[in-house]
Amino acid sequence: DLGARGSATIGGNVATNAGGNRVIRYGMMRENVLGLEAVLADGTVVSSLHPMIKNNTGYDLKQLFIGSEGTLGIVTRVVLRLRQLPRSQNVAFVAVPDFQNLTDLLGRIDAALGGTLSAYEVMWREYYELVTSEPATNRKPVSTDAPYYVLIESLGSDQAADEARFEAALEEMFEAGVIIDAAIAKSQAERDAIWAMRDDVGQNARHAPIQAFDVSLRLDDMEAYIAEVNDALRTRWPEATNMVFGHLGDGNLHLITGVGDGSADARHAVEEVIYERLRPRGGSVSAEHGIGLEKKPWLSVSRSEPEIALMRTLKQALDPKGILNPGKVF
Amino acid sequence: DLGARGSATIGGNVATNAGGNRVIRYGMMRENVLGLEAVLADGTVVSSLHPMIKNNTGYDLKQLFIGSEGTLGIVTRVVLRLRQLPRSQNVAFVAVPDFQNLTDLLGRIDAALGGTLSAYEVMWREYYELVTSEPATNRKPVSTDAPYYVLIESLGSDQAADEARFEAALEEMFEAGVIIDAAIAKSQAERDAIWAMRDDVGQNARHAPIQAFDVSLRLDDMEAYIAEVNDALRTRWPEATNMVFGHLGDGNLHLITGVGDGSADARHAVEEVIYERLRPRGGSVSAEHGIGLEKKPWLSVSRSEPEIALMRTLKQALDPKGILNPGKVF
């Protein structure tokens, strides 16, 4: 389930190893491709359309093509793994008093929901205020003022029984002090309304020109990282906005900055603030959106020289003339 | 959780992309490796020790080394993904009247248990009789005579609540006629006793010389495949035994044959029976055990010429002198 639902294609999902809202439960696209067919640079069609979940016969060739953005071969067919449709959905929106409790809550709720946790989507306070103030039409599910808010979702098999467990789990979290307020959706309309807030990223257009980032890093590093980024942005641009939200259950944050005049120089300066602070933390400049052209100059933040050299070895071996999606990735 | 627990190493698990009993819930080793370090043929150390679940910065280099049996590089360090420890375990042993109900049951119980199904281990009648007859010490959990038996396990968060759901799900299956008998373990000792039957593969030594196979194929193809294999074995060797059991939830079957005199010719003839019938079905000669030397002659059953050519391209690019685990895989 992707923010780009409606425009994303299966092929694009495979080429970029797309993620989305429910990776915590179902994995990235890579985990959901059983087999594929690809056309190599020399025109050979490699048909590896296997339907098996388990298949350890030589190298797992599909892995080469998934996420390589068309630079090693062109994916022409895929076999996808399907899952049982969940029979129940429970959604809550909770307020969390500090970052430590945000990470504690993730581990605790995952254990308490025993395999049914499907989303853990965090919104920093500024994002929450943005999507619940006019012209946005979302209403605030909780009125408590807190630095962090989380959309928690469980997908299971029995609406009534799962709801009872979900409520008990949240009550346990409330008593332990890891959450300070909670709204549990009681109808499909209420569940949809909570998700609508998370999906309402279009509100960021108010702060145009904007730049969108998609990073991942250790949970333990996130609080300091975001604080440093915000300090650096506001030191240079006192009016800077930085909306932070994302799939925290997967270590994946989205940042949308509204900074500067949109000039190439300003954009580069913002990228430098965001990306260079990932380098010492071993973070990723692209959690789920690939590299393409835009992030190409920043690949070295997340990949060492030997890694990039190995990528070049693969590229050279599979596409010696450089005819596949030329100039992309590195 | 592997049959080889106690002797398997982390490095071996990574090199062969090992599977095991709970792949249906946690995935193969590939899904549980976040990052790794490998030494290439030229001595370069490629350190790709990333801790992130999501990281789409260029090619996913770890995939090259996972499951390639040391032929592209030597894995020296890995970062593993950890999971929350389940708080509850429910195990049942059920009798199923025919193959169609075996596949129906898998889909139904997966949906009914909503994300908590962790094992669906099938035993063909002969295997069940083997592990519950002397000198084996296992007792039969159900006395009903049936062609198939299944160990069903759910790992969740609340023993009492999960047990109620588990029982309700099995009752639903009983009423629908997909199962004809069931024993639900009521204590840890009973749960362990059911798993002990599944793990008691050592009983096959009674039929020595034995040969062990590890195949995967579409669920829809399995019944006819096993029937054909048994016919072919018994036509040639009237006393042939073929014990079939496995991780059916992942499409993975284990076959242990007791056939012939153990000579190289007899062994080859048995392999031919087992493997050649996978070819028209697009099955895998190695679901979770790799290729090594033993299955090398049979790789073409599961991999086409263009696939093997692409594997050679990779091998040539990464190990041009052929010094890494020489002669293995292909």
PDB file of N, CA and C in Angstrom, chain A residues 16-54:
ATOM      1  N   THR A  16      12.082  -0.056  -8.463  1.00  0.00           N
ATOM      2  CA  THR A  16      12.591   0.764  -7.360  1.00  0.00           C
ATOM      3  C   THR A  16      12.519   0.054  -6.017  1.00  0.00           C
ATOM      4  N   ASN A  17      12.082  -1.203  -6.005  1.00  0.00           N
ATOM      5  CA  ASN A  17      11.876  -1.913  -4.735  1.00  0.00           C
ATOM      6  C   ASN A  17      11.060  -1.051  -3.786  1.00  0.00           C
ATOM      7  N   ALA A  18       9.886  -0.662  -4.202  1.00  0.00           N
ATOM      8  CA  ALA A  18       9.067   0.274  -3.443  1.00  0.00           C
ATOM      9  C   ALA A  18       8.669  -0.304  -2.082  1.00  0.00           C
ATOM     10  N   GLY A  19       8.372   0.605  -1.166  1.00  0.00           N
ATOM     11  CA  GLY A  19       7.990   0.199   0.191  1.00  0.00           C
ATOM     12  C   GLY A  19       6.550   0.559   0.450  1.00  0.00           C
ATOM     13  N   GLY A  20       6.328   1.522   1.301  1.00  0.00           N
ATOM     14  CA  GLY A  20       4.967   1.959   1.558  1.00  0.00           C
ATOM     15  C   GLY A  20       4.581   1.836   3.010  1.00  0.00           C
ATOM     16  N   ASN A  21       3.282   1.818   3.243  1.00  0.00           N
ATOM     17  CA  ASN A  21       2.753   1.948   4.601  1.00  0.00           C
ATOM     18  C   ASN A  21       2.766   0.667   5.420  1.00  0.00           C
ATOM     19  N   ARG A  22       2.837  -0.487   4.758  1.00  0.00           N
ATOM     20  CA  ARG A  22       2.663  -1.726   5.532  1.00  0.00           C
ATOM     21  C   ARG A  22       3.847  -2.681   5.403  1.00  0.00           C
ATOM     22  N   VAL A  23       5.027  -2.091   5.181  1.00  0.00           N
ATOM     23  CA  VAL A  23       6.254  -2.887   5.068  1.00  0.00           C
ATOM     24  C   VAL A  23       6.513  -3.681   6.341  1.00  0.00           C
ATOM     25  N   ILE A  24       6.159  -3.108   7.463  1.00  0.00           N
ATOM     26  CA  ILE A  24       6.371  -3.754   8.755  1.00  0.00           C
ATOM     27  C   ILE A  24       5.699  -5.132   8.787  1.00  0.00           C
ATOM     28  N   ARG A  25       4.631  -5.293   8.019  1.00  0.00           N
ATOM     29  CA  ARG A  25       3.911  -6.561   8.000  1.00  0.00           C
ATOM     30  C   ARG A  25       4.234  -7.400   6.764  1.00  0.00           C
ATOM     31  N   TYR A  26       4.271  -6.766   5.578  1.00  0.00           N
ATOM     32  CA  TYR A  26       4.365  -7.527   4.329  1.00  0.00           C
ATOM     33  C   TYR A  26       5.708  -7.404   3.607  1.00  0.00           C
ATOM     34  N   GLY A  27       6.605  -6.557   4.117  1.00  0.00           N
ATOM     35  CA  GLY A  27       7.914  -6.407   3.479  1.00  0.00           C
ATOM     36  C   GLY A  27       7.881  -5.468   2.287  1.00  0.00           C
ATOM     37  N   MET A  28       9.086  -5.173   1.781  1.00  0.00           N
ATOM     38  CA  MET A  28       9.233  -4.333   0.603  1.00  0.00           C
ATOM     39  C   MET A  28       8.791  -5.134  -0.630  1.00  0.00           C
ATOM     40  N   MET A  29       8.777  -4.475  -1.786  1.00  0.00           N
ATOM     41  CA  MET A  29       8.409  -5.159  -3.030  1.00  0.00           C
ATOM     42  C   MET A  29       9.280  -6.403  -3.227  1.00  0.00           C
ATOM     43  N   ARG A  30      10.551  -6.294  -2.878  1.00  0.00           N
ATOM     44  CA  ARG A  30      11.493  -7.415  -3.028  1.00  0.00           C
ATOM     45  C   ARG A  30      10.965  -8.701  -2.376  1.00  0.00           C
ATOM     46  N   GLU A  31      10.326  -8.558  -1.231  1.00  0.00           N
ATOM     47  CA  GLU A  31       9.811  -9.739  -0.522  1.00  0.00           C
ATOM     48  C   GLU A  31       8.540 -10.296  -1.164  1.00  0.00           C
ATOM     49  N   ASN A  32       7.974  -9.543  -2.083  1.00  0.00           N
ATOM     50  CA  ASN A  32       6.716  -9.968  -2.669  1.00  0.00           C
ATOM     51  C   ASN A  32       6.816 -10.365  -4.132  1.00  0.00           C
ATOM     52  N   VAL A  33       8.045 -10.451  -4.631  1.00  0.00           N
ATOM     53  CA  VAL A  33       8.281 -10.916  -6.004  1.00  0.00           C
ATOM     54  C   VAL A  33       8.832 -12.338  -5.931  1.00  0.00           C
ATOM     55  N   LEU A  34       8.130 -13.284  -6.528  1.00  0.00           N
ATOM     56  CA  LEU A  34       8.599 -14.684  -6.514  1.00  0.00           C
ATOM     57  C   LEU A  34       9.494 -14.970  -7.718  1.00  0.00           C
ATOM     58  N   GLY A  35       9.163 -14.387  -8.849  1.00  0.00           N
ATOM     59  CA  GLY A  35       9.957 -14.616 -10.050  1.00  0.00           C
ATOM     60  C   GLY A  35       9.759 -13.466 -11.006  1.00  0.00           C
ATOM     61  N   LEU A  36      10.649 -13.367 -11.980  1.00  0.00           N
ATOM     62  CA  LEU A  36      10.476 -12.309 -12.976  1.00  0.00           C
ATOM     63  C   LEU A  36      11.156 -12.672 -14.287  1.00  0.00           C
ATOM     64  N   GLU A  37      10.816 -11.926 -15.304  1.00  0.00           N
ATOM     65  CA  GLU A  37      11.457 -12.045 -16.617  1.00  0.00           C
ATOM     66  C   GLU A  37      12.110 -10.710 -16.912  1.00  0.00           C
ATOM     67  N   ALA A  38      13.357 -10.762 -17.398  1.00  0.00           N
ATOM     68  CA  ALA A  38      14.060  -9.509 -17.708  1.00  0.00           C
ATOM     69  C   ALA A  38      14.745  -9.627 -19.051  1.00  0.00           C
ATOM     70  N   VAL A  39      14.836  -8.502 -19.755  1.00  0.00           N
ATOM     71  CA  VAL A  39      15.579  -8.435 -21.010  1.00  0.00           C
ATOM     72  C   VAL A  39      16.931  -7.798 -20.706  1.00  0.00           C
ATOM     73  N   LEU A  40      18.001  -8.517 -21.065  1.00  0.00           N
ATOM     74  CA  LEU A  40      19.346  -8.018 -20.791  1.00  0.00           C
ATOM     75  C   LEU A  40      19.794  -7.039 -21.880  1.00  0.00           C
ATOM     76  N   ALA A  41      20.931  -6.437 -21.641  1.00  0.00           N
ATOM     77  CA  ALA A  41      21.451  -5.436 -22.584  1.00  0.00           C
ATOM     78  C   ALA A  41      21.713  -6.031 -23.962  1.00  0.00           C
ATOM     79  N   ASP A  42      22.060  -7.323 -24.026  1.00  0.00           N
ATOM     80  CA  ASP A  42      22.343  -7.940 -25.332  1.00  0.00           C
ATOM     81  C   ASP A  42      21.074  -8.520 -25.973  1.00  0.00           C
ATOM     82  N   GLY A  43      19.928  -8.257 -25.389  1.00  0.00           N
ATOM     83  CA  GLY A  43      18.676  -8.708 -25.974  1.00  0.00           C
ATOM     84  C   GLY A  43      18.197 -10.068 -25.466  1.00  0.00           C
ATOM     85  N   THR A  44      19.035 -10.776 -24.712  1.00  0.00           N
ATOM     86  CA  THR A  44      18.621 -12.063 -24.156  1.00  0.00           C
ATOM     87  C   THR A  44      17.434 -11.862 -23.210  1.00  0.00           C
ATOM     88  N   VAL A  45      16.459 -12.736 -23.336  1.00  0.00           N
ATOM     89  CA  VAL A  45      15.344 -12.728 -22.389  1.00  0.00           C
ATOM     90  C   VAL A  45      15.634 -13.780 -21.322  1.00  0.00           C
ATOM     91  N   VAL A  46      15.803 -13.346 -20.097  1.00  0.00           N
ATOM     92  CA  VAL A  46      16.019 -14.285 -18.996  1.00  0.00           C
ATOM     93  C   VAL A  46      14.696 -14.460 -18.279  1.00  0.00           C
ATOM     94  N   SER A  47      14.128 -15.649 -18.474  1.00  0.00           N
ATOM     95  CA  SER A  47      12.830 -15.917 -17.887  1.00  0.00           C
ATOM     96  C   SER A  47      13.040 -16.678 -16.590  1.00  0.00           C
ATOM     97  N   SER A  48      12.733 -16.044 -15.513  1.00  0.00           N
ATOM     98  CA  SER A  48      12.954 -16.637 -14.193  1.00  0.00           C
ATOM     99  C   SER A  48      11.643 -16.506 -13.418  1.00  0.00           C
ATOM    100  N   LEU A  49      10.594 -16.986 -14.102  1.00  0.00           N
ATOM    101  CA  LEU A  49       9.219 -16.776 -13.602  1.00  0.00           C
ATOM    102  C   LEU A  49       8.798 -17.877 -12.642  1.00  0.00           C
ATOM    103  N   HIS A  50       9.514 -18.011 -11.568  1.00  0.00           N
ATOM    104  CA  HIS A  50       9.225 -19.096 -10.642  1.00  0.00           C
ATOM    105  C   HIS A  50       8.108 -18.724  -9.682  1.00  0.00           C
ATOM    106  N   PRO A  51       7.256 -19.680  -9.378  1.00  0.00           N
ATOM    107  CA  PRO A  51       6.156 -19.395  -8.463  1.00  0.00           C
ATOM    108  C   PRO A  51       6.458 -19.779  -7.015  1.00  0.00           C
ATOM    109  N   MET A  52       7.660 -20.248  -6.727  1.00  0.00           N
ATOM    110  CA  MET A  52       7.931 -20.793  -5.396  1.00  0.00           C
ATOM    111  C   MET A  52       8.401 -19.732  -4.412  1.00  0.00           C
ATOM    112  N   ILE A  53       7.978 -19.894  -3.164  1.00  0.00           N
ATOM    113  CA  ILE A  53       8.473 -19.037  -2.093  1.00  0.00           C
ATOM    114  C   ILE A  53       9.912 -19.420  -1.776  1.00  0.00           C
ATOM    115  N   LYS A  54      10.197 -20.704  -1.838  1.00  0.00           N
ATOM    116  CA  LYS A  54      11.544 -21.196  -1.548  1.00  0.00           C
ATOM    117  C   LYS A  54      12.169 -21.751  -2.822  1.00  0.00           C
TER     118      LYS A  54
END
